[in-house]
Short mmCIF file of C-alpha atoms in Angstrom, two decimals:
data_model
loop_
_atom_site.label_atom_id
_atom_site.label_comp_id
_atom_site.label_asym_id
_atom_site.label_seq_id
_atom_site.Cartn_x
_atom_site.Cartn_y
_atom_site.Cartn_z
CA MET A 161 -5.17 -5.03 -22.45
CA PRO A 162 -2.72 -6.58 -20.13
CA LEU A 163 -0.62 -4.22 -17.97
CA THR A 164 3.09 -4.06 -17.74
CA LEU A 165 5.40 -2.43 -15.27
CA ASP A 166 5.94 0.43 -17.81
CA THR A 167 2.17 1.10 -18.12
CA TYR A 168 2.54 4.06 -15.84
CA ARG A 169 -0.18 5.55 -13.84
CA LEU A 170 -0.53 9.10 -12.28
CA LEU A 171 -0.25 8.99 -8.45
CA GLY A 172 -3.33 10.80 -7.09
CA ARG A 173 -3.57 14.50 -7.81
CA SER A 174 0.09 14.70 -8.74
CA GLY A 175 1.73 14.45 -12.10
CA LEU A 176 4.10 11.64 -10.84
CA ARG A 177 4.18 8.48 -13.09
CA VAL A 178 4.38 5.21 -11.25
CA SER A 179 4.35 1.59 -12.10
CA PRO A 180 1.08 -0.33 -11.43
CA LEU A 181 2.82 -2.59 -8.98
CA ALA A 182 5.32 -1.09 -6.44
CA LEU A 183 8.28 -2.97 -5.20
CA GLY A 184 8.19 -3.36 -1.44
CA THR A 185 11.55 -3.63 0.21
CA ALA A 186 10.73 -4.65 3.82
CA THR A 187 12.34 -7.88 2.58
CA PHE A 188 15.78 -6.23 1.86
CA GLY A 189 17.97 -7.48 4.70
CA THR A 190 17.74 -10.30 7.25
CA GLU A 191 17.88 -8.35 10.54
CA TRP A 192 14.35 -9.23 11.41
CA GLY A 193 15.16 -12.94 11.12
CA TRP A 194 13.81 -13.35 7.61
CA GLY A 195 14.16 -11.62 4.33
CA ALA A 196 16.68 -11.46 1.54
CA GLU A 197 20.54 -11.25 1.81
CA PRO A 198 22.10 -8.22 0.00
CA ASP A 199 22.95 -10.22 -3.23
CA ASP A 200 19.45 -11.63 -3.36
CA ALA A 201 17.97 -8.13 -2.66
CA ARG A 202 19.97 -6.83 -5.60
CA LYS A 203 18.46 -9.39 -7.87
CA LEU A 204 15.08 -8.50 -6.85
CA PHE A 205 15.73 -4.80 -7.48
CA ASP A 206 17.37 -5.50 -10.83
CA THR A 207 14.58 -7.78 -12.09
CA TYR A 208 11.85 -5.23 -11.08
CA VAL A 209 13.67 -2.25 -12.76
CA GLU A 210 14.69 -4.21 -15.91
CA ARG A 211 11.06 -5.06 -16.42
CA GLY A 212 10.17 -1.34 -16.41
CA GLY A 213 9.30 -0.91 -12.70
CA ASN A 214 10.06 2.52 -11.11
CA PHE A 215 8.05 2.70 -7.86
CA ILE A 216 10.06 1.61 -4.79
CA ASP A 217 8.58 1.49 -1.29
CA THR A 218 10.63 1.45 1.93
CA ALA A 219 10.68 2.90 5.47
CA GLY A 220 13.24 4.31 7.74
CA THR A 221 12.89 1.41 10.23
CA TYR A 222 12.61 -1.46 7.65
CA THR A 223 15.08 -4.19 8.65
CA ASP A 224 16.59 -1.72 11.06
CA GLY A 225 17.66 0.58 8.31
CA SER A 226 19.18 -1.94 6.01
CA SER A 227 16.45 -1.62 3.46
CA GLU A 228 17.24 2.03 2.86
CA ARG A 229 20.98 1.44 2.97
CA LEU A 230 20.75 -1.35 0.40
CA LEU A 231 18.60 0.88 -1.90
CA GLY A 232 21.22 3.66 -1.56
CA GLU A 233 23.72 1.23 -3.19
CA PHE A 234 21.29 -0.24 -5.80
CA THR A 235 20.13 3.24 -6.97
CA ARG A 236 23.53 4.90 -7.66
CA GLY A 237 23.25 4.54 -11.45
CA ASN A 238 19.54 5.16 -11.99
CA ARG A 239 18.27 7.40 -9.11
CA GLU A 240 16.59 9.93 -11.37
CA SER A 241 14.52 7.23 -13.15
CA LEU A 242 12.99 5.87 -9.89
CA VAL A 243 10.32 7.07 -7.65
CA LEU A 244 11.60 6.40 -4.11
CA ALA A 245 8.98 6.37 -1.33
CA THR A 246 9.87 6.13 2.36
CA LYS A 247 8.08 6.56 5.68
CA TYR A 248 8.54 8.03 9.12
CA THR A 249 6.91 7.94 12.52
CA THR A 250 8.00 4.39 13.89
CA LEU A 251 10.37 4.46 16.85
CA SER A 252 13.96 4.38 15.74
CA ARG A 253 15.67 4.45 19.30
CA PRO A 254 13.95 2.58 22.00
CA GLY A 255 13.52 4.69 25.20
CA ASP A 256 13.79 8.06 23.19
CA PRO A 257 10.05 9.26 22.88
CA ASN A 258 11.15 11.86 20.24
CA SER A 259 12.71 9.23 17.88
CA GLY A 260 9.22 8.34 16.73
CA GLY A 261 5.82 9.77 16.15
CA PRO A 262 4.40 12.11 13.50
CA HIS A 263 5.68 15.41 15.02
CA ARG A 264 8.16 17.88 13.50
CA LYS A 265 11.27 16.76 15.29
CA SER A 266 10.74 13.06 14.33
CA MET A 267 9.84 14.00 10.81
CA PHE A 268 12.91 16.16 10.09
CA THR A 269 15.39 13.78 11.84
CA SER A 270 13.89 10.78 10.06
CA VAL A 271 14.06 12.52 6.58
CA GLU A 272 17.70 13.46 7.03
CA THR A 273 18.51 9.94 8.06
CA SER A 274 16.69 8.49 5.12
CA LEU A 275 18.46 10.90 2.70
CA ARG A 276 21.88 9.72 3.93
CA ARG A 277 21.02 6.09 3.79
CA LEU A 278 19.39 6.33 0.37
CA ASN A 279 22.30 8.33 -0.95
CA THR A 280 20.05 10.96 -2.44
CA ASP A 281 19.35 14.70 -2.07
CA TYR A 282 15.53 14.38 -2.18
CA LEU A 283 12.74 11.87 -1.60
CA ASP A 284 10.03 11.52 -4.23
CA LEU A 285 7.28 10.54 -1.66
CA LEU A 286 7.27 10.85 2.08
CA TYR A 287 4.56 8.94 4.00
CA LEU A 288 3.40 9.51 7.56
CA HIS A 289 3.63 5.75 8.50
CA VAL A 290 1.33 5.28 11.50
CA TRP A 291 -1.09 7.66 13.06
CA ASP A 292 -0.76 8.11 16.88
CA ASP A 293 -3.54 10.73 17.58
CA THR A 294 -1.25 13.16 19.49
CA THR A 295 0.40 15.68 17.23
CA PRO A 296 -1.71 18.64 15.87
CA VAL A 297 -2.40 17.94 12.23
CA GLU A 298 -1.25 21.60 11.46
CA GLU A 299 2.22 20.77 12.75
CA ILE A 300 2.40 17.72 10.55
CA LEU A 301 1.18 19.42 7.37
CA ARG A 302 3.32 22.51 7.91
CA GLY A 303 6.37 20.33 8.55
CA MET A 304 5.69 18.37 5.34
CA ASP A 305 5.16 21.52 3.39
CA ASP A 306 8.52 22.94 4.73
CA LEU A 307 10.33 19.88 3.51
CA VAL A 308 8.70 20.29 0.07
CA ARG A 309 9.81 23.90 -0.09
CA GLN A 310 13.30 23.00 0.83
CA GLY A 311 13.44 20.49 -2.05
CA LYS A 312 14.10 17.50 0.25
CA VAL A 313 10.77 16.00 -0.48
CA LEU A 314 8.66 16.26 -3.63
CA HIS A 315 5.23 14.83 -2.58
CA VAL A 316 3.73 13.93 0.72
CA ALA A 317 1.37 11.08 1.66
CA ILE A 318 -0.20 9.19 4.56
CA SER A 319 -0.80 5.74 5.84
CA ASN A 320 -2.82 3.90 8.55
CA VAL A 321 -4.98 6.87 9.42
CA PRO A 322 -8.81 7.15 9.70
CA ALA A 323 -10.59 8.53 6.70
CA TRP A 324 -12.12 11.38 8.54
CA GLN A 325 -8.77 12.52 9.65
CA VAL A 326 -7.22 12.21 6.20
CA SER A 327 -10.04 14.32 4.66
CA ARG A 328 -9.76 16.89 7.42
CA MET A 329 -5.91 17.11 6.72
CA GLN A 330 -6.49 17.43 3.02
CA ALA A 331 -8.96 20.25 3.57
CA ILE A 332 -6.57 22.14 5.87
CA ALA A 333 -3.73 21.81 3.34
CA ASP A 334 -5.90 23.02 0.46
CA LEU A 335 -7.21 26.06 2.52
CA ARG A 336 -3.72 27.15 3.68
CA GLY A 337 -1.88 26.45 0.44
CA TRP A 338 0.30 23.75 1.74
CA SER A 339 1.47 20.63 -0.08
CA PRO A 340 -1.59 18.29 -0.54
CA LEU A 341 -1.46 14.62 0.34
CA VAL A 342 -1.14 12.65 -3.00
CA ALA A 343 -1.21 8.99 -1.84
CA LEU A 344 -2.82 6.78 0.80
CA GLN A 345 -1.29 3.53 1.85
CA ILE A 346 -3.64 1.03 3.39
CA GLU A 347 -4.08 -2.66 3.88
CA TYR A 348 -6.28 -3.98 1.08
CA SER A 349 -6.93 -7.42 -0.33
CA LEU A 350 -9.64 -9.91 -0.85
CA VAL A 351 -9.27 -10.78 2.86
CA GLU A 352 -9.25 -7.08 4.07
CA ARG A 353 -11.80 -5.05 2.17
CA THR A 354 -12.97 -2.71 4.82
CA GLY A 355 -11.12 0.08 3.12
CA GLU A 356 -13.98 0.12 0.53
CA ARG A 357 -16.38 1.67 3.15
CA ASP A 358 -14.69 4.94 3.55
CA LEU A 359 -11.02 5.10 2.81
CA ILE A 360 -10.92 4.26 -0.86
CA PRO A 361 -13.96 6.35 -1.76
CA MET A 362 -12.52 9.27 0.26
CA ALA A 363 -9.18 8.87 -1.54
CA ARG A 364 -10.75 8.95 -4.97
CA GLU A 365 -12.81 12.11 -4.04
CA LEU A 366 -9.92 14.01 -2.53
CA GLY A 367 -7.23 13.08 -5.06
CA LEU A 368 -5.04 10.52 -3.23
CA GLY A 369 -3.78 7.42 -5.14
CA VAL A 370 -4.32 4.24 -3.06
CA VAL A 371 -1.15 2.07 -2.59
CA PRO A 372 -2.23 -1.12 -0.85
CA TYR A 373 0.03 -3.20 1.21
CA SER A 374 -0.38 -6.83 2.12
CA PRO A 375 -2.41 -7.65 -1.04
CA LEU A 376 -1.71 -11.36 -0.45
CA ALA A 377 -2.92 -11.12 3.20
CA GLY A 378 0.33 -12.31 4.69
CA GLY A 379 0.50 -15.23 2.25
CA VAL A 380 -3.00 -16.56 3.08
CA LEU A 381 -4.15 -15.89 -0.56
CA THR A 382 -1.13 -17.70 -2.05
CA GLY A 383 -2.80 -20.95 -0.86
CA LYS A 384 -0.10 -21.99 1.51
CA TYR A 385 -2.47 -22.56 4.41
CA ARG A 386 -4.85 -25.46 4.35
CA ARG A 387 -7.35 -26.68 6.92
CA ASP A 388 -5.36 -29.91 7.16
CA ASP A 389 -1.88 -28.45 7.58
CA GLY A 390 0.51 -30.79 9.33
CA PRO A 391 3.14 -30.05 11.95
CA ALA A 392 5.61 -28.64 9.59
CA GLU A 393 3.41 -25.68 9.02
CA SER A 394 2.44 -25.11 12.58
CA THR A 395 4.92 -22.44 13.52
CA ARG A 396 4.34 -20.27 10.38
CA ARG A 397 0.57 -20.90 10.60
CA SER A 398 0.38 -19.90 14.32
CA PHE A 399 2.23 -16.65 13.65
CA ASN A 400 -0.35 -15.53 11.12
CA ALA A 401 -3.21 -16.92 13.27
CA ASP A 402 -2.11 -14.66 15.98
CA LEU A 403 -2.41 -11.78 13.58
CA GLY A 404 -6.02 -12.89 12.87
CA LEU A 405 -5.29 -14.01 9.22
CA VAL A 406 -5.90 -17.77 9.43
CA THR A 407 -9.65 -17.91 9.91
CA GLU A 408 -12.46 -19.92 8.36
CA ARG A 409 -13.53 -17.03 6.37
CA ASN A 410 -10.10 -16.28 5.05
CA LEU A 411 -9.49 -20.00 4.16
CA ALA A 412 -12.75 -20.05 2.29
CA ILE A 413 -11.64 -16.99 0.28
CA ALA A 414 -8.31 -18.74 -0.42
CA ASP A 415 -10.23 -21.83 -1.64
CA VAL A 416 -12.09 -19.75 -4.29
CA VAL A 417 -8.85 -17.92 -5.32
CA ARG A 418 -7.24 -21.38 -5.87
CA GLU A 419 -10.20 -22.50 -7.92
CA VAL A 420 -10.14 -19.32 -10.18
CA ALA A 421 -6.42 -19.71 -10.52
CA ALA A 422 -6.82 -23.30 -11.76
CA GLU A 423 -9.40 -22.17 -14.34
CA LEU A 424 -6.98 -19.40 -15.60
CA GLU A 425 -3.84 -21.60 -15.42
CA CYS A 426 -2.18 -19.11 -13.18
CA THR A 427 -1.18 -19.06 -9.53
CA PRO A 428 -3.36 -18.00 -6.53
CA ALA A 429 -1.04 -15.10 -5.80
CA GLN A 430 -1.51 -13.74 -9.33
CA VAL A 431 -5.32 -13.98 -9.00
CA ALA A 432 -5.34 -12.14 -5.61
CA LEU A 433 -3.03 -9.32 -6.92
CA ALA A 434 -4.94 -9.05 -10.23
CA TRP A 435 -8.22 -8.65 -8.23
CA THR A 436 -6.72 -5.78 -6.23
CA LEU A 437 -5.48 -4.04 -9.40
CA ARG A 438 -9.00 -3.99 -10.89
CA ASN A 439 -10.29 -1.57 -8.24
CA PRO A 440 -10.35 1.84 -10.10
CA GLY A 441 -9.38 3.61 -6.81
CA VAL A 442 -6.13 1.54 -6.59
CA THR A 443 -2.99 2.91 -8.10
CA ALA A 444 -0.27 0.40 -7.34
CA PRO A 445 -0.41 -2.47 -4.88
CA ILE A 446 2.91 -3.24 -3.11
CA ILE A 447 4.65 -6.67 -3.66
CA GLY A 448 7.07 -7.88 -1.07
CA ALA A 449 8.93 -10.83 -2.47
CA ARG A 450 11.88 -12.61 -0.92
CA THR A 451 12.98 -14.48 -3.96
CA THR A 452 13.20 -13.65 -7.60
CA ALA A 453 10.90 -16.62 -8.32
CA GLN A 454 8.30 -15.01 -6.05
CA LEU A 455 8.77 -11.57 -7.66
CA GLU A 456 8.39 -13.13 -11.30
CA ASP A 457 5.22 -14.86 -10.08
CA ASN A 458 3.81 -11.64 -8.62
CA LEU A 459 4.48 -9.71 -11.90
CA GLY A 460 2.51 -12.32 -13.73
CA ALA A 461 -0.60 -10.81 -12.13
CA LEU A 462 -0.40 -7.94 -14.74
CA ALA A 463 -1.49 -10.29 -17.47
CA VAL A 464 -4.50 -11.94 -15.60
CA ALA A 465 -7.86 -11.35 -17.17
CA PHE A 466 -11.00 -12.46 -15.35
CA THR A 467 -14.36 -13.57 -16.67
CA PRO A 468 -17.39 -11.73 -15.24
CA ALA A 469 -18.48 -14.98 -13.48
CA GLN A 470 -15.05 -15.37 -11.80
CA LEU A 471 -15.21 -11.81 -10.49
CA VAL A 472 -18.63 -12.44 -9.04
CA ARG A 473 -17.40 -15.60 -7.17
CA LEU A 474 -14.36 -13.69 -5.80
CA ASP A 475 -16.45 -10.64 -4.79
CA GLU A 476 -19.21 -12.78 -3.19
CA VAL A 477 -16.83 -14.99 -1.06
CA SER A 478 -14.98 -11.96 0.22
CA ALA A 479 -17.88 -9.59 0.67
CA ILE A 480 -18.09 -7.45 3.78
CA ASP A 481 -21.02 -5.71 5.56
CA PRO A 482 -20.83 -2.13 4.27
CA GLY A 483 -22.01 -0.98 7.74
CA TYR A 484 -23.84 2.16 8.60
CA PRO A 485 -24.74 4.53 6.82
CA HIS A 486 -23.66 2.83 3.58
CA ALA A 487 -26.08 -0.11 3.90
CA MET A 488 -28.91 2.10 4.73
CA LEU A 489 -28.26 4.53 1.89
CA ALA A 490 -28.09 1.72 -0.63
CA SER A 491 -31.36 0.22 0.43
CA ASP A 492 -34.25 0.20 -1.97
CA HIS A 493 -36.44 2.07 0.60
CA ILE A 494 -34.10 4.98 0.94
CA ARG A 495 -33.47 5.16 -2.86
CA LYS A 496 -37.36 5.27 -3.24
CA VAL A 497 -37.85 8.07 -0.84
CA THR A 498 -34.97 10.20 -2.16
CA THR A 499 -35.12 9.70 -5.89
CA GLY A 500 -38.61 8.10 -6.48
CA ASP A 501 -38.72 6.51 -9.88
CA LEU A 502 -35.94 8.84 -11.39
CA LYS A 503 -33.13 6.98 -13.10
CA ILE A 504 -29.89 8.63 -12.04
CA ASP A 505 -26.46 7.71 -13.17
CA SER A 506 -24.24 8.26 -10.20
CA ARG A 507 -21.00 7.60 -12.12
CA ARG A 508 -18.59 10.41 -12.64
#
């Protein structure tokens, strides 16, 4: 059955119901030299909510705070119906080392600032945005738990952190009776599948809903880059090339995405998003449109249905080396010496 924005899913080990596509709002505001003006941002927000969407993603430093401020205006009439997620840790005041990072001072200051901008008494979900490998995890987890006990945050989550660290933090939270992590935000797409090695399996095992960002790989999977791009595309292409996105491998993946889109009579963006949605470990990819036309196109991914042959083509062209020890453990030799001829169903 095709999905809709009001086909809600549980977020990890929580009882929180969220839409299968989250609305990313890093495009709300033009302070970074691109993005949507306030009136256009309002149209994006209204379109998403009117279609049944309830999962809104932002961060304290998106567009220098404008993203949260605009959301504070847009959510005045329906705050209780929405799941607002924001993030902390990125530097808010250059030169002030304590205005960023995952530590307690940064956490509490950032949350208070976000609450004021968002015009709300509580956050539904607070992410640690970027790991910096300096603050003791006990300080982070206890700080998050204090915010939950104060009622300023309902659920806590994490992003851009190694799998071993997330699993360690979840174990500590469980053992000490602190608020558990319920979501994991990672980059994940046909172009970036390395999360399948450890992060996504870890999240499924420990009860974290995966919320992928950049499911279109910076636009590469929309088909806007070609090997024969002319000078008009040079600036935009060079920016993404500097990020390592415009490579021969990624262009080959985009070619297959376009082919499948033509067969299904949909757009490449819809194919890329629909593929990400099929992963049973994924809860809600984040879409970051700048125009309502882009948003409507992205939402069309909910109705895409692949044939088995199309999925094989997409999986094969984007396949990654599983690495050690995954490749070894999946080999026929290891299976033979560990299970012999036994037929074991490893599904849960």
